[in-house]
Structures are given as structure tokens and as C-alpha cells.
Short mmCIF file of C-alpha atoms in Angstrom, two decimals:
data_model
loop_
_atom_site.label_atom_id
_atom_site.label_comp_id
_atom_site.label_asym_id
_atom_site.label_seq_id
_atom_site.Cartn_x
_atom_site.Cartn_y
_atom_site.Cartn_z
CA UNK A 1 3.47 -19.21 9.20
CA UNK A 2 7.02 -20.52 9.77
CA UNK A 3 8.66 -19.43 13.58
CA UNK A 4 11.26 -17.78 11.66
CA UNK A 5 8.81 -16.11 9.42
CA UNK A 6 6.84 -14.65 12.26
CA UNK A 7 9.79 -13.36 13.82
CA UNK A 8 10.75 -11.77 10.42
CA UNK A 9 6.76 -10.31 10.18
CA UNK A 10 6.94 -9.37 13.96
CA UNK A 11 10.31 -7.12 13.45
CA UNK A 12 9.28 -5.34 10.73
CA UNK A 13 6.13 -4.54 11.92
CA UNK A 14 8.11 -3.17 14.62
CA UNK A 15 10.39 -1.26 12.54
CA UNK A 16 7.42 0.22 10.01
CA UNK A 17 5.79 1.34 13.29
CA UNK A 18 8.98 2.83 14.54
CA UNK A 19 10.01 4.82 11.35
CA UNK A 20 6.64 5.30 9.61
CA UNK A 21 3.01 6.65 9.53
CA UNK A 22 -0.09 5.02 10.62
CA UNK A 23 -2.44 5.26 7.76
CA UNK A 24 -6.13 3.58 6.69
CA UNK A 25 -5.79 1.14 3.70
CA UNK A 26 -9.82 2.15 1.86
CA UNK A 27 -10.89 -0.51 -0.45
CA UNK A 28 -14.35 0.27 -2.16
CA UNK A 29 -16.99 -2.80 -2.75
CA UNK A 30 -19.63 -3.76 -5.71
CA UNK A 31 -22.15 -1.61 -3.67
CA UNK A 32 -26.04 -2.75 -2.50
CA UNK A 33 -29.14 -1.78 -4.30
CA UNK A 34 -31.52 0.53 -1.83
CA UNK A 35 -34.69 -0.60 -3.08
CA UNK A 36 -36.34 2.23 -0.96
CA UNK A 37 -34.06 5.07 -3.25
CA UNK A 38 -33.67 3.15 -6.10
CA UNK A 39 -30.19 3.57 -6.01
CA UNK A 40 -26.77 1.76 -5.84
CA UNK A 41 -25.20 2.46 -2.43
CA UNK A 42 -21.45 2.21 -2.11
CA UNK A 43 -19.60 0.50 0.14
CA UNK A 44 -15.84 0.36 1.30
CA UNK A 45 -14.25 -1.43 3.89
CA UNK A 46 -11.11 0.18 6.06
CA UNK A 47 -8.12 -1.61 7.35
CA UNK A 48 -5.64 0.20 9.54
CA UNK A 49 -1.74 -0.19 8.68
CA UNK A 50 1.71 1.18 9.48
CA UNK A 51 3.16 2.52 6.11
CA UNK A 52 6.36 3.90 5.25
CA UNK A 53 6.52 6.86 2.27
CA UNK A 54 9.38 6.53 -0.42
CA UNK A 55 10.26 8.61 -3.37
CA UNK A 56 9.44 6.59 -6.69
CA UNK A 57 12.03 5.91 -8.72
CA UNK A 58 10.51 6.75 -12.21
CA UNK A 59 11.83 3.37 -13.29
CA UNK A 60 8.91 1.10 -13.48
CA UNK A 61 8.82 -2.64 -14.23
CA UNK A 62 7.95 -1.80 -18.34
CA UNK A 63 11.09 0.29 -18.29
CA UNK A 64 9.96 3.34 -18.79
CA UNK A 65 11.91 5.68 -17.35
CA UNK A 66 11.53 9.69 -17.04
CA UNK A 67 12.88 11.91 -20.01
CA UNK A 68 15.38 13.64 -17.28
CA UNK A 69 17.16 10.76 -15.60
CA UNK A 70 17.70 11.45 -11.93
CA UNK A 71 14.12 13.76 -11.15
CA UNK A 72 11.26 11.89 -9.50
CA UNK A 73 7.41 12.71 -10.27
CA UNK A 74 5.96 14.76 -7.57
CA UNK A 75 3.00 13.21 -7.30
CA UNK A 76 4.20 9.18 -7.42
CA UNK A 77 5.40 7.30 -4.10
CA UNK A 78 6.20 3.46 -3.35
CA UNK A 79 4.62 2.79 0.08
CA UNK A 80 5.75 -0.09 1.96
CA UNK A 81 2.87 -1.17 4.13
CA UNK A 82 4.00 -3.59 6.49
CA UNK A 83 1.17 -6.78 6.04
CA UNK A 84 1.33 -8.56 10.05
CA UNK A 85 -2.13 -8.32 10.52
CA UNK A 86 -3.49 -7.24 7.58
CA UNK A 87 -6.44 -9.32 6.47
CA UNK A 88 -5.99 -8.47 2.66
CA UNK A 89 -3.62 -8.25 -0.13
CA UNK A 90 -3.58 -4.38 -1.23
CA UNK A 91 -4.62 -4.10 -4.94
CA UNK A 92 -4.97 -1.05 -7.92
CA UNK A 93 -7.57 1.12 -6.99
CA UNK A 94 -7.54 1.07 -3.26
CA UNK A 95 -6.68 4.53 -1.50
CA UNK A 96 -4.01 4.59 1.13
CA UNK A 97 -3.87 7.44 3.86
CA UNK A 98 -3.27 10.47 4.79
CA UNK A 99 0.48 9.95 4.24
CA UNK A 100 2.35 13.13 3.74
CA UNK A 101 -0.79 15.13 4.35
CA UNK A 102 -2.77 13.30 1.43
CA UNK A 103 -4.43 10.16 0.35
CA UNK A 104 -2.36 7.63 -2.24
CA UNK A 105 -3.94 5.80 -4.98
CA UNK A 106 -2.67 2.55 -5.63
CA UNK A 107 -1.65 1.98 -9.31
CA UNK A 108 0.25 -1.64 -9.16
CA UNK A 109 1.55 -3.52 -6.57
CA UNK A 110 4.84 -4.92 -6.52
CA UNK A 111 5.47 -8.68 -5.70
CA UNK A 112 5.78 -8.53 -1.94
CA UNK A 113 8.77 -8.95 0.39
CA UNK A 114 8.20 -12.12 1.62
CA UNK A 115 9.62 -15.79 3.46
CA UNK A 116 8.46 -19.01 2.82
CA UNK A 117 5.36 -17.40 0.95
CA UNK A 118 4.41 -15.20 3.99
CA UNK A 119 4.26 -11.63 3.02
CA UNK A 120 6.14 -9.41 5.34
CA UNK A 121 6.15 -6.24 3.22
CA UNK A 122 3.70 -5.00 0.47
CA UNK A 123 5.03 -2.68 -2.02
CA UNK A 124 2.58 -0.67 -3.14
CA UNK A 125 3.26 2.34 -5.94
CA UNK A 126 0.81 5.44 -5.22
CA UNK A 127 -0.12 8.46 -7.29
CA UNK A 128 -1.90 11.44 -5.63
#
């Protein structure tokens, strides 16, 4: 990472700590076989961030918009989850919270605001 980079990753991380929520990224694995319950176990690995809660638009990179122009969907957020520190890229299918009392489901992540190639920012898009 660049000096000017980590500055960049050190301020926001600042800022997302200063303005947002902390929250627990949840990303479930492949699961083990118990050979003892004949079973597939689960697993999921945590990763604390700092998140900040927006509104969705309704405009989403297809263009589809919704049918009544200015109204957002009460269930959709964008989450901006700062990534200093964060050992993984978020992806569909991981859970996010509690934010706003509830826990997000990631449905696409936007390309990430970044320097040099060093993610500073994920954007994440959430449905409840």
C-alpha cells in the first residue's frame, strides 16, 4: 500500500468509525462432514467492521429503476463498510449486522472506492 493510500485508508476508517455503526461482516463456508452424526456441519467465519447505512437509490447498475421515481424500497440499503483491516473482499450472500436494528444481506457489491488498487471503501447493496 502506497503512503498516500494508507493515509487515505487510515482517514476514512476514522471517519466510518466516527459517523457509523460497528457491525459483524458473517460469511458462511462449504461446511465439514461429522462422521459421528452423519451430517454436514456448517461453518461461518465473522469479521468485525465499521459500516455506514444509506438509503438505496432504486437505480441499480441494469437500470432498473422503481415504477414511482423518487420512493426508495424499505427494505434495500447501500452499506459502505470501510475495508482498513478487513481480511476479505465482501461478496453476495454474506450477512452484515445488526445495522438499524437488523441484519443486511448482501445482493452485489459495487466496485470499491479505491487508490492505486487499494480498497478504501466497499460498497455493498443489502436487502433485509
Amino acid at each position: 500500500m502506497s503512503a498516500q493510500a494508507d493515509r487515505l485508508a487510515k482517514k476514512a476508517l476514522a471517519l466510518v468509525k466516527r459517523y457509523g455503526q460497528e457491525a459483524t461482516l458473517t460469511r458462511a463456508g462449504p461446511g465439514a462432514y461429522d462422521v459421528a452424526t452423519a451430517k454436514v456441519v456448517a461453518s461461518t467465519a465473522t469479521y468485525p467492521v465499521h459500516a455506514l447505512v444509506q438509503a438505496d437509490s432504486g437505480q441499480d447498475r441494469e437500470g432498473d429503476s422503481l415504477a414511482d421515481g423518487g420512493t426508495t424500497r424499505a427494505d434495500r440499503r447501500k452499506v459502505l463498510v470501510a475495508a482498513s483491516g478487513l481480511p476479505v473482499v465482501p461478496a453476495p450472500g454474506d450477512t452484515v449486522g445488526p445495522l438499524e436494528g437488523r441484519t443486511w444481506r448482501v445482493l452485489r457489491t459495487d466496485p470499491p472506492t479505491q487508490l492505486g488498487g487499494t480498497p478504501i471503501l466497499f460498497n455493498l447493496r443489502v436487502s433485509a
